[in-house]
Coordinates of C-alpha atoms in Angstrom, one line a residue:
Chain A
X1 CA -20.8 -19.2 18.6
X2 CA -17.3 -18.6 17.8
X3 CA -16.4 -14.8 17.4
X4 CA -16.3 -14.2 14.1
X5 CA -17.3 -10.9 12.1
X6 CA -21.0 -10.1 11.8
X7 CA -21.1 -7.0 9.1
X8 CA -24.8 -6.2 9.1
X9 CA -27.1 -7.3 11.8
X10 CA -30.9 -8.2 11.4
X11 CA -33.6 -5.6 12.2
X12 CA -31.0 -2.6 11.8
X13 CA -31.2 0.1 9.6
X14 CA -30.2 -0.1 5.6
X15 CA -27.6 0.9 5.0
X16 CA -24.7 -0.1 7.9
X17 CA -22.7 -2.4 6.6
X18 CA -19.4 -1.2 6.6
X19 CA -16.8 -1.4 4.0
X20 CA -13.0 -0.4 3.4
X21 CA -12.7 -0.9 -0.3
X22 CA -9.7 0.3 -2.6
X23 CA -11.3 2.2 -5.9
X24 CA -9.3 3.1 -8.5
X25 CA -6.1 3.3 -5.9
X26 CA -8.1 5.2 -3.4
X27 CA -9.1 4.0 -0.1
X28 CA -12.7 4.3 0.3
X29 CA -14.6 3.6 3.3
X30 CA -18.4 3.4 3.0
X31 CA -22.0 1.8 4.1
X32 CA -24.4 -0.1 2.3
X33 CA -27.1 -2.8 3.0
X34 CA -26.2 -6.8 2.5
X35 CA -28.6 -7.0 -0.2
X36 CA -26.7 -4.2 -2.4
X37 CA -24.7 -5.5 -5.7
X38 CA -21.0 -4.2 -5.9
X39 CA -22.5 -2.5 -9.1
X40 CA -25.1 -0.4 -7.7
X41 CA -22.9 0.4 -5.0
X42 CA -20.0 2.2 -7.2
X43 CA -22.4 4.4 -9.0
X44 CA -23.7 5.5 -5.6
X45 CA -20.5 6.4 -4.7
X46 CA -20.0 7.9 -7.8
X47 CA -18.5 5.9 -10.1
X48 CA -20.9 6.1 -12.7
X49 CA -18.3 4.7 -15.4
X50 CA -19.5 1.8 -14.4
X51 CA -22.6 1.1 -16.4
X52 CA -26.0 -1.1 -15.5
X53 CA -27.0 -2.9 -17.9
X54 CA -29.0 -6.1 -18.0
X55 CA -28.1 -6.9 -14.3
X56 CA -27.7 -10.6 -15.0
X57 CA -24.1 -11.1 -15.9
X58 CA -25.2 -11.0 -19.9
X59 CA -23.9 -7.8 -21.7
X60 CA -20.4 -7.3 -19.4
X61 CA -21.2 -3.0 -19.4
X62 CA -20.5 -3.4 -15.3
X63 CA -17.2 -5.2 -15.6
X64 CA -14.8 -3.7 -13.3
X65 CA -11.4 -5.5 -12.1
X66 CA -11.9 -7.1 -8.7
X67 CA -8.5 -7.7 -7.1
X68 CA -7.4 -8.3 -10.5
X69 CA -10.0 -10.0 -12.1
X70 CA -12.7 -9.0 -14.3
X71 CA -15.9 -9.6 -13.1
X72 CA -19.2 -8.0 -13.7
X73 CA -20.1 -6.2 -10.8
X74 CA -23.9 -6.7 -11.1
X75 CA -23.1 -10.3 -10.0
X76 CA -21.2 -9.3 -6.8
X77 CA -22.8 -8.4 -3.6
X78 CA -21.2 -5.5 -2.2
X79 CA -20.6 -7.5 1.6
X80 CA -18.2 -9.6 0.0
X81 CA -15.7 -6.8 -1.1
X82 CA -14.5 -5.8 1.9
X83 CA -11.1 -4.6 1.6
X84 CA -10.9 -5.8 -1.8
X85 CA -8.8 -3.7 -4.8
X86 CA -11.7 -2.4 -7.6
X87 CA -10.7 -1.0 -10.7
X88 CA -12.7 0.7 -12.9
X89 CA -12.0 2.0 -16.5
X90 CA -11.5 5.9 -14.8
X91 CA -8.6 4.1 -12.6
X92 CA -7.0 3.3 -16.2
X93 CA -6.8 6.5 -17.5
X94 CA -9.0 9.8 -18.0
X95 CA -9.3 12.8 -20.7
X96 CA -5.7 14.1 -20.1
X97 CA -3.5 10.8 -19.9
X98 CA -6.2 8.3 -21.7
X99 CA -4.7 4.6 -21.3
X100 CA -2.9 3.1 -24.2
X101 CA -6.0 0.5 -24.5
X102 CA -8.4 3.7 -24.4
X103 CA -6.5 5.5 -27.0
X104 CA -6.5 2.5 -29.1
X105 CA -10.5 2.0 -28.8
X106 CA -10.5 5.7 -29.9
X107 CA -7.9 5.4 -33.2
X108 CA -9.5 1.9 -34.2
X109 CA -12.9 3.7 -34.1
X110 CA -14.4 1.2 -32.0
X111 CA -16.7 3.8 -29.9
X112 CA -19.9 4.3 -31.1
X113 CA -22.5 4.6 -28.2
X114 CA -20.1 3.9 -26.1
X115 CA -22.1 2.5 -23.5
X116 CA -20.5 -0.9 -23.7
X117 CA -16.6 0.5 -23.6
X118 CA -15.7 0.6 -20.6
X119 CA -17.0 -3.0 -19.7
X120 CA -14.7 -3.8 -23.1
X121 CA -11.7 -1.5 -21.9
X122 CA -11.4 -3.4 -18.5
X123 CA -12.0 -7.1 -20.1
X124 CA -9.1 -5.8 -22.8
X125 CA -6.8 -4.7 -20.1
X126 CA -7.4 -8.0 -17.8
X127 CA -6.4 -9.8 -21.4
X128 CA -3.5 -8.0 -21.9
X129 CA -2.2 -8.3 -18.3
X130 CA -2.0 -12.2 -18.9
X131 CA -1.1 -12.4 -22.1
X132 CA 0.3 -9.4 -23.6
X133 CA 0.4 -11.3 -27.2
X134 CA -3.2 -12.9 -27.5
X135 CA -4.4 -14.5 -30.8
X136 CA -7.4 -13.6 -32.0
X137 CA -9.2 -16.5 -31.0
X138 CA -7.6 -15.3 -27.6
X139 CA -9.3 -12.0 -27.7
X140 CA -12.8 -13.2 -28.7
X141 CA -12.9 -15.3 -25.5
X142 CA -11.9 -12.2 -23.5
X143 CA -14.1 -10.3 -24.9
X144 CA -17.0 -12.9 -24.5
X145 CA -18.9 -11.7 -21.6
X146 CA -19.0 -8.4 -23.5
X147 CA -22.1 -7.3 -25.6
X148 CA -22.0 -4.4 -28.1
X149 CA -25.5 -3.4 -29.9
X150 CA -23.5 -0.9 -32.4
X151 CA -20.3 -1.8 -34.0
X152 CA -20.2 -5.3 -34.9
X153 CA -17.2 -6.4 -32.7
X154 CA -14.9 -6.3 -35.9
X155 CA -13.3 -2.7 -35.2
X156 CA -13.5 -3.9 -31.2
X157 CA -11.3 -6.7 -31.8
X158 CA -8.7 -4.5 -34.2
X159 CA -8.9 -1.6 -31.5
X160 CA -7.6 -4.5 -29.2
X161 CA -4.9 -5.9 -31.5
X162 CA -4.0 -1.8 -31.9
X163 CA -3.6 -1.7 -28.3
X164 CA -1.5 -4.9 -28.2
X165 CA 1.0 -3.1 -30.6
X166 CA 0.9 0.4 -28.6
X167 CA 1.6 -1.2 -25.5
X168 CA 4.7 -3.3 -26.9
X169 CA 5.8 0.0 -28.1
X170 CA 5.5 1.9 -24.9
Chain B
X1 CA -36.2 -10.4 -4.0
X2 CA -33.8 -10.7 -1.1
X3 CA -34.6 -9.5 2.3
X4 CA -33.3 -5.7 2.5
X5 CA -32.1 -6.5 6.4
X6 CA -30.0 -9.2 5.4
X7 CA -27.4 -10.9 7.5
X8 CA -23.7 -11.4 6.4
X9 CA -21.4 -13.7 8.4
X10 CA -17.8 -13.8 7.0
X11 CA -16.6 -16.9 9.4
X12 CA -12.5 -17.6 9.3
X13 CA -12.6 -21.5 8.5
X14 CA -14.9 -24.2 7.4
X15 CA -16.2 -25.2 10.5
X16 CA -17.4 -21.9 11.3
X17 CA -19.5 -21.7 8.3
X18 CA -20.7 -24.7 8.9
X19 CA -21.6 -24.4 11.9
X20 CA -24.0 -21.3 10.9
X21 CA -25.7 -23.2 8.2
X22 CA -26.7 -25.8 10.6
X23 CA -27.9 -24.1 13.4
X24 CA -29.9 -22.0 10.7
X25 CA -30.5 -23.3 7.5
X26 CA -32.0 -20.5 6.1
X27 CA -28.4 -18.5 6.5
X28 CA -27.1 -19.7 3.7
X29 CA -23.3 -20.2 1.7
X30 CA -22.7 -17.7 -0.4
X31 CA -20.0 -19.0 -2.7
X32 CA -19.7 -17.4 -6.7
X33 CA -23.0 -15.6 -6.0
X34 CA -24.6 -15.5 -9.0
X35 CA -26.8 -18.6 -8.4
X36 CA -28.1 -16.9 -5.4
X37 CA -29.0 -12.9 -7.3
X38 CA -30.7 -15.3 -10.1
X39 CA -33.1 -17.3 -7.4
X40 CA -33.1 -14.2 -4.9
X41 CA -35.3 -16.4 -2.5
X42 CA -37.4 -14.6 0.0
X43 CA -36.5 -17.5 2.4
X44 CA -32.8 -16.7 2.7
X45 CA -32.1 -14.6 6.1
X46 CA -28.3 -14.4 5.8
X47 CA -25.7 -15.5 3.7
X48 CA -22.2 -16.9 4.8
X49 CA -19.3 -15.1 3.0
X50 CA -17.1 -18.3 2.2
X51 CA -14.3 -16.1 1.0
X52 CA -12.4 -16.5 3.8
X53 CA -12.4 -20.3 4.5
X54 CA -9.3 -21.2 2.4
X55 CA -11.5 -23.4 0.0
X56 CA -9.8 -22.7 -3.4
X57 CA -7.5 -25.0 -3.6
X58 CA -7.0 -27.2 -6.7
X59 CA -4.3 -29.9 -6.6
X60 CA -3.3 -32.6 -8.5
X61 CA -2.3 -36.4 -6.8
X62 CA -0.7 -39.1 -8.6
X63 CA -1.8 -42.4 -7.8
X64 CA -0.3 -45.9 -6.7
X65 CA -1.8 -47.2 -9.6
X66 CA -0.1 -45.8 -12.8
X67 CA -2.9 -45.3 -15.4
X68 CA -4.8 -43.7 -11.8
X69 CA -5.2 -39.8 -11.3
X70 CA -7.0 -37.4 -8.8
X71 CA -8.2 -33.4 -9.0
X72 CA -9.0 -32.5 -5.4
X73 CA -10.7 -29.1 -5.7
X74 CA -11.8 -26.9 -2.6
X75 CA -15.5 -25.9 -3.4
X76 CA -15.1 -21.7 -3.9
X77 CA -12.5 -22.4 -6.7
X78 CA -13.7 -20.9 -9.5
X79 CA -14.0 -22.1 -13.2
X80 CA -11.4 -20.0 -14.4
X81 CA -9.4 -20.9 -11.9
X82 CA -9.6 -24.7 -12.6
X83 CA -9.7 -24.2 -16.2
X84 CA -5.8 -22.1 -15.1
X85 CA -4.6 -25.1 -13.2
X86 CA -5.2 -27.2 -16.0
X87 CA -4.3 -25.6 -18.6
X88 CA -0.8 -25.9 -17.2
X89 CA 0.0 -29.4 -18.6
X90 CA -1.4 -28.3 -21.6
X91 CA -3.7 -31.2 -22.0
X92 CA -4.5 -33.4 -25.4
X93 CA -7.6 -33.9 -26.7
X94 CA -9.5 -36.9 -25.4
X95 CA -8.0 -36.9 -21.8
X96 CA -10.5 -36.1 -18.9
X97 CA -8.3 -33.4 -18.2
X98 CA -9.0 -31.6 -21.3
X99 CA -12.9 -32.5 -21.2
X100 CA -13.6 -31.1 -17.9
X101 CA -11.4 -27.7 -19.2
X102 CA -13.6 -27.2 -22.3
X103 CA -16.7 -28.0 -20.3
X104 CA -16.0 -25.4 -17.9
X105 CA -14.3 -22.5 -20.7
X106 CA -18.1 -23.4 -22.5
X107 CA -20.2 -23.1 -19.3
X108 CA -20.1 -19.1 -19.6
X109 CA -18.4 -16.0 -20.8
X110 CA -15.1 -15.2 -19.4
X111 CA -15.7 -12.3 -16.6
X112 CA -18.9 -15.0 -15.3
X113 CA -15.9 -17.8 -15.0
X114 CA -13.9 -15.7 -12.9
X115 CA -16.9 -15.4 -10.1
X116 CA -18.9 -19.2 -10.4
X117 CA -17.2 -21.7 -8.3
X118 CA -17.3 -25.6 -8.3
X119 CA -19.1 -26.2 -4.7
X120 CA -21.8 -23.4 -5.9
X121 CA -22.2 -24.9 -9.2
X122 CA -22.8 -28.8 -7.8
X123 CA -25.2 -27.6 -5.3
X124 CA -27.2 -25.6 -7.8
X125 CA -27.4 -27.6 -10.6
X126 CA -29.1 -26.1 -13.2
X127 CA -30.7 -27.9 -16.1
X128 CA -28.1 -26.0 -18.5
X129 CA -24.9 -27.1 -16.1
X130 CA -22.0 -27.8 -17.8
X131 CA -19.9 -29.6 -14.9
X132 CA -22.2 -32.2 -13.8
X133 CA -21.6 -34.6 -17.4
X134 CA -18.0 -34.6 -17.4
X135 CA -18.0 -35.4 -13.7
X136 CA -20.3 -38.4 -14.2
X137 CA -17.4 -39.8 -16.0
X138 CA -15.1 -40.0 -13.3
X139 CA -15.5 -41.4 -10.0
X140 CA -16.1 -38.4 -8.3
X141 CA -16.5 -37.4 -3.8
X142 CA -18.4 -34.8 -2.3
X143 CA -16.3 -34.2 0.4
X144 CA -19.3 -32.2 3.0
X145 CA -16.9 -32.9 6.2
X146 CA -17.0 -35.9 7.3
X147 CA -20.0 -37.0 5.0
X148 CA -18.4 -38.1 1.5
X149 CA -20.9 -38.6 -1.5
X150 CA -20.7 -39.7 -5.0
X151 CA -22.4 -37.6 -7.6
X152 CA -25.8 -39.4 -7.8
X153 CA -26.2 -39.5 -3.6
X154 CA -25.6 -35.8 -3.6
X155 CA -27.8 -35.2 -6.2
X156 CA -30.3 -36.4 -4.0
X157 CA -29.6 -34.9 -0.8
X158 CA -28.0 -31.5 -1.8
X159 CA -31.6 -29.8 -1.3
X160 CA -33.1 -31.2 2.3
X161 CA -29.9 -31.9 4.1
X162 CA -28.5 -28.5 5.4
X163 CA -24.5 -29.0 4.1
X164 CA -22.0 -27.1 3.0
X165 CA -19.1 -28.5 0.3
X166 CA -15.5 -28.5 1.2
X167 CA -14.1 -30.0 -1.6
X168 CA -14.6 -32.7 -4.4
X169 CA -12.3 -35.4 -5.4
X170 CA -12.1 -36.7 -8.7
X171 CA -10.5 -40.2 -9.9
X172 CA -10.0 -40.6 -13.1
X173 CA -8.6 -43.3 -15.5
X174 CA -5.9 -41.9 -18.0
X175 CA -6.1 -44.8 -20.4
X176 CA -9.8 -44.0 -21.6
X177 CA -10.6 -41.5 -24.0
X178 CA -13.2 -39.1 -22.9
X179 CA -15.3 -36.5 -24.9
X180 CA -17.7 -33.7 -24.2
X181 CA -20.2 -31.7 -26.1
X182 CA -22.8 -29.0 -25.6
X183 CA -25.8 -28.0 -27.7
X184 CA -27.2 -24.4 -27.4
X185 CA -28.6 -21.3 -29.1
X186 CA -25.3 -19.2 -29.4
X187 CA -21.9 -19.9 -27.7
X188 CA -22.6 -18.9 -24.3
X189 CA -26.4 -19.3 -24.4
X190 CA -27.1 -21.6 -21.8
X191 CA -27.0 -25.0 -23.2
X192 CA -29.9 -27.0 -23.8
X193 CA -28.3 -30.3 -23.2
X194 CA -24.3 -31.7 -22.7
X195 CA -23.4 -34.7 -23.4
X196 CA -20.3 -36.3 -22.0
X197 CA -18.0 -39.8 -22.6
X198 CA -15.1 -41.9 -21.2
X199 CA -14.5 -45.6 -22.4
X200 CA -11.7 -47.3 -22.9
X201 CA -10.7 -50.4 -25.6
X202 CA -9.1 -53.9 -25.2
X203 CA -6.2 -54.6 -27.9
X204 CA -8.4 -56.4 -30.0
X205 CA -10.4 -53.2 -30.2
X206 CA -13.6 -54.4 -28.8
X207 CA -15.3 -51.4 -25.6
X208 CA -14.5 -52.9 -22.1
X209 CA -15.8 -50.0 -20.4
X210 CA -18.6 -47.2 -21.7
X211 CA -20.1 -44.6 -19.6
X212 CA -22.2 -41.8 -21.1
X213 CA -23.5 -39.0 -19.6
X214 CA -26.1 -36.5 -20.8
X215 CA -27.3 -33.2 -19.0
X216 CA -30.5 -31.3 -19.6
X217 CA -32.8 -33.8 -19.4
X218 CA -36.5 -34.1 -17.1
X219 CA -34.7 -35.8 -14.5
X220 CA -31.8 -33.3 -15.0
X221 CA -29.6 -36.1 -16.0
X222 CA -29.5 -39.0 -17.9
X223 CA -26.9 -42.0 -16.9
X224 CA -27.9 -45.6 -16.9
X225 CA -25.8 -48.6 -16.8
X226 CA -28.2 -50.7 -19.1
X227 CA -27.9 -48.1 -22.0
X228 CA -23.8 -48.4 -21.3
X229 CA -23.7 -52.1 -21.5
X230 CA -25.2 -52.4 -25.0
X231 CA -21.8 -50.7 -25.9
X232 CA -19.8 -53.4 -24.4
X233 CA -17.8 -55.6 -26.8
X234 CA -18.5 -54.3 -29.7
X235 CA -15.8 -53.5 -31.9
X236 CA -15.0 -49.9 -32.9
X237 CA -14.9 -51.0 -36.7
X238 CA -18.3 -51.6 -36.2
X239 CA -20.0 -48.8 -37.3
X240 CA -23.2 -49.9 -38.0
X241 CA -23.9 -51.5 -34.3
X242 CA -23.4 -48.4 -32.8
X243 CA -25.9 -46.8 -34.6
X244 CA -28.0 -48.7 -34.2
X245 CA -28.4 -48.8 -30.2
X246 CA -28.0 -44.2 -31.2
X247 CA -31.0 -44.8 -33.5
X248 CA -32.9 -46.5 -30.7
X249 CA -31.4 -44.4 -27.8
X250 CA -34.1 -42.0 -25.9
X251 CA -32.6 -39.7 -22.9
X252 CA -35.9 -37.7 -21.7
X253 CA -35.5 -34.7 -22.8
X254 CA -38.4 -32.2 -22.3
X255 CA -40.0 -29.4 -25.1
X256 CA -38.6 -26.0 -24.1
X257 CA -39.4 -22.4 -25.2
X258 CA -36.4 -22.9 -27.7
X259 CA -35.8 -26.6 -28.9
X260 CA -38.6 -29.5 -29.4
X261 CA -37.9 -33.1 -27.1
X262 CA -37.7 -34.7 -30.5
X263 CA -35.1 -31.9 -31.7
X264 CA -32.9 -32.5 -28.6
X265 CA -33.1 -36.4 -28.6
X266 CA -31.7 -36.3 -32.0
X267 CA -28.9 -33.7 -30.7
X268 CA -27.8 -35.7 -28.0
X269 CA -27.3 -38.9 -31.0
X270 CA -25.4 -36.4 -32.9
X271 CA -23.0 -35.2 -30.6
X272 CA -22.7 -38.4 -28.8
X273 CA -21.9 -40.1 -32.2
X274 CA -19.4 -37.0 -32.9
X275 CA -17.5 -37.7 -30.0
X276 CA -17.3 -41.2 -30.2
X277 CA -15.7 -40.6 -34.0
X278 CA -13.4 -37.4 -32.9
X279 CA -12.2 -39.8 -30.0
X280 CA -11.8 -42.8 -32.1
X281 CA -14.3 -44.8 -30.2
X282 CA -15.8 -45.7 -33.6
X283 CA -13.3 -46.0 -36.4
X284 CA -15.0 -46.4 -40.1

């Protein structure tokens, strides 16, 4: 067979599949098995910002930017990001220099549990990359893949037309 | 569940991967993978990362024949990305253009669209897909190298012959008017049946051509050439005639957990009838 790259070879221990992955601008190099999701494997690393929820690409609390686009990272196995970019809403901003779109989630009172937010921050931010003056109509399609149990979605969607304005002012 | 000691092979090109899947068909393409974390089949020894293969191409071709036009899409495009690409001409309502754009915006939310791909999505065909109706619309290629299928031959081989897609081609007529509709629980519920139509008018406004589509069905699909000749010649004025061959249509739909047979046969008339008056295949 041609030579082409085997990651994980069968019979071998879990966990040796090697990765170089970029997260949140920081090269990361790590090992996991091929049957790993790209979610399970951030918040083994660490990056528990990135929440599990149903694990079947319903409720969008996973999403995290893969090389740009939002995806949710339950849906993803972890073998096919090798040497991708990842994103996730603590490579936006944190505590100390929150994001204009986090700020904005935070004024328009759209934070209630908060578990959904950061899947909603990072499908907001992918929104406002493309189109930095979405309709509304714009912004519910956006935010489709995202589920919120608390709020209602109404302060959501004005927490993202808030962040529209602050980042035309910035 | 899938095999903790499972096998990844990230070939450079098409052949590669092909070449894989043959000589093993339990090592199979991975393409969007969600398809493949729903089913998680024991089975499966290894997947084949297609991400490297150059297969997400989508381009455009004009044809010789003026009122002729082709998509060719490499099979690991994803929706979003052909639902991009076409978005670009900024399509009008009742071109197949537009159809196959709303189809694929409907098919599931927008962070889903940005990992399902065209070449995973004919292969699995779900009884909730939302591509396969437009497509029987157009005259449509499987392009599995060097083996080229229409839609209803690779419908029937896509589960016992080991293959992998490299692209689709789809010709399409720009003079007919096409239409597409889904019926489901909530927006981006899965639907419970689509319903898709192209046809196309003489100038004394009688049908000359009629193709209608519906997905969800028993068989998966529903698309029969004696149903679509009982639409031929009539005149869109007439109302009442197409009624009544809706009134008398029956698709095979089955009883779900959510909708009855009878409730979705009735749905399918609607939204077939819908289309047909939004496109101004029926005029009244």
């Amino acid at each position: 067979m041609a030579s082409f790259g085997k990651l994980h070879k069968k019979g071998s221990m879990d966990g040796d599949l090697e990765l170089s992955l970029n997260i949140n601008n920081l090269d990361v190099k790590c090992k996991t098995s091929g049957s790993t999701t790209l979610l399970n494997l951030l918040r083994e690393l660490g990056y528990v910002e990135v929440k599990c929820g149903c694990e079947e690409g319903a409720c969008g609390s996973c999403l995290v930017l893969l090389n740009g686009r939002a995806v949710n990272s339950c849906q993803v196995f972890a073998a096919t990001v090798d040497n991708a970019r990842i994103l996730t809403v603590n490579g936006l901003g944190n505590s100390g220099n929150p994001h204009p779109i986090e700020l904005a989630f935070v004024e328009a009172q759209a934070v209630q549990c908060g578990f959904c937010t950061p899947g909603m921050i990072i499908a907001t931010y992918e929104l406002l990359s493309k189109n930095p003056s979405p309709s509304e109509e714009d912004i519910k399609v956006a935010l489709s893949g995202n589920l919120c149990r608390c709020t209602g979605y109404v302060k959501i969607i004005d927490a993202v037309k808030l962040a529209v304005r602050k980042l035309k002012n910035k | 569940m899938l095999k903790e000691d499972i096998i990844w092979y990230r070939p450079d090109s098409y052949e590669q991967a092909l070449s894989i899947h043959l000589n093993e068909p339990d090592i199979v393409p991975c393409a969007g993978s969600t398809a493949i974390l729903r089913i998680k089949s024991k089975k499966i020894k290894g997947f084949i990362d297609l991400s490297k293969c150059e297969l997400s191409y989508i381009e455009k071709r004009k044809n010789k024949e003026a009122n002729q036009a082709s998509i060719i899409i490499g099979s690991m495009a994803t929706f979003n990305e052909v639902i991009e690409f076409l978005q670009k001409d900024n399509p009008a309502s009742g071109t197949f253009e537009y159809m196959l754009m709303k189809a694929l915006v409907e098919a599931a939310s927008y962070p889903l669209r940005n990992l399902i791909t065209i070449g995973g999505s004919l292969y699995d065909f779900p009884l909730w897909s939302d591509l396969y109706a437009p497509l029987f619309c157009a005259n449509v290629k499987i392009d599995c190298h060097n083996k080229v299928f229409d839609l209803v031959e690779y419908i029937k081989i896509r589960r016992s012959n080991p293959h992998i897609i490299e692209k689709i081609t789809i010709d399409y007529d720009k003079n007919k008017k096409y239409g597409s509709e889904r019926f489901s629980q909530t927006t981006f519920d899965y639907a419970a049946l689509r319903v898709a139509i192209a046809a196309s008018y003489t100038n004394d406004l009688s049908l000359d051509s009629f193709i209608c589509a519906v997905t969800g069905t028993k068989n998966l699909y529903f698309l029969d050439e004696k149903f679509n000749n009982l639409f031929l010649g009539k005149n869109l004025h007439n109302e009442k005639e197409f009624d009544d061959i809706l009134d008398n249509s029956f698709f095979g739909f089955g009883n779900d957990f959510r909708f009855s047979q009878q409730y979705k046969e009735k749905m399918a008339r609607v939204l077939i009838k819908d289309i047909m008056m939004r496109e101004k295949i029926i005029i009244n």
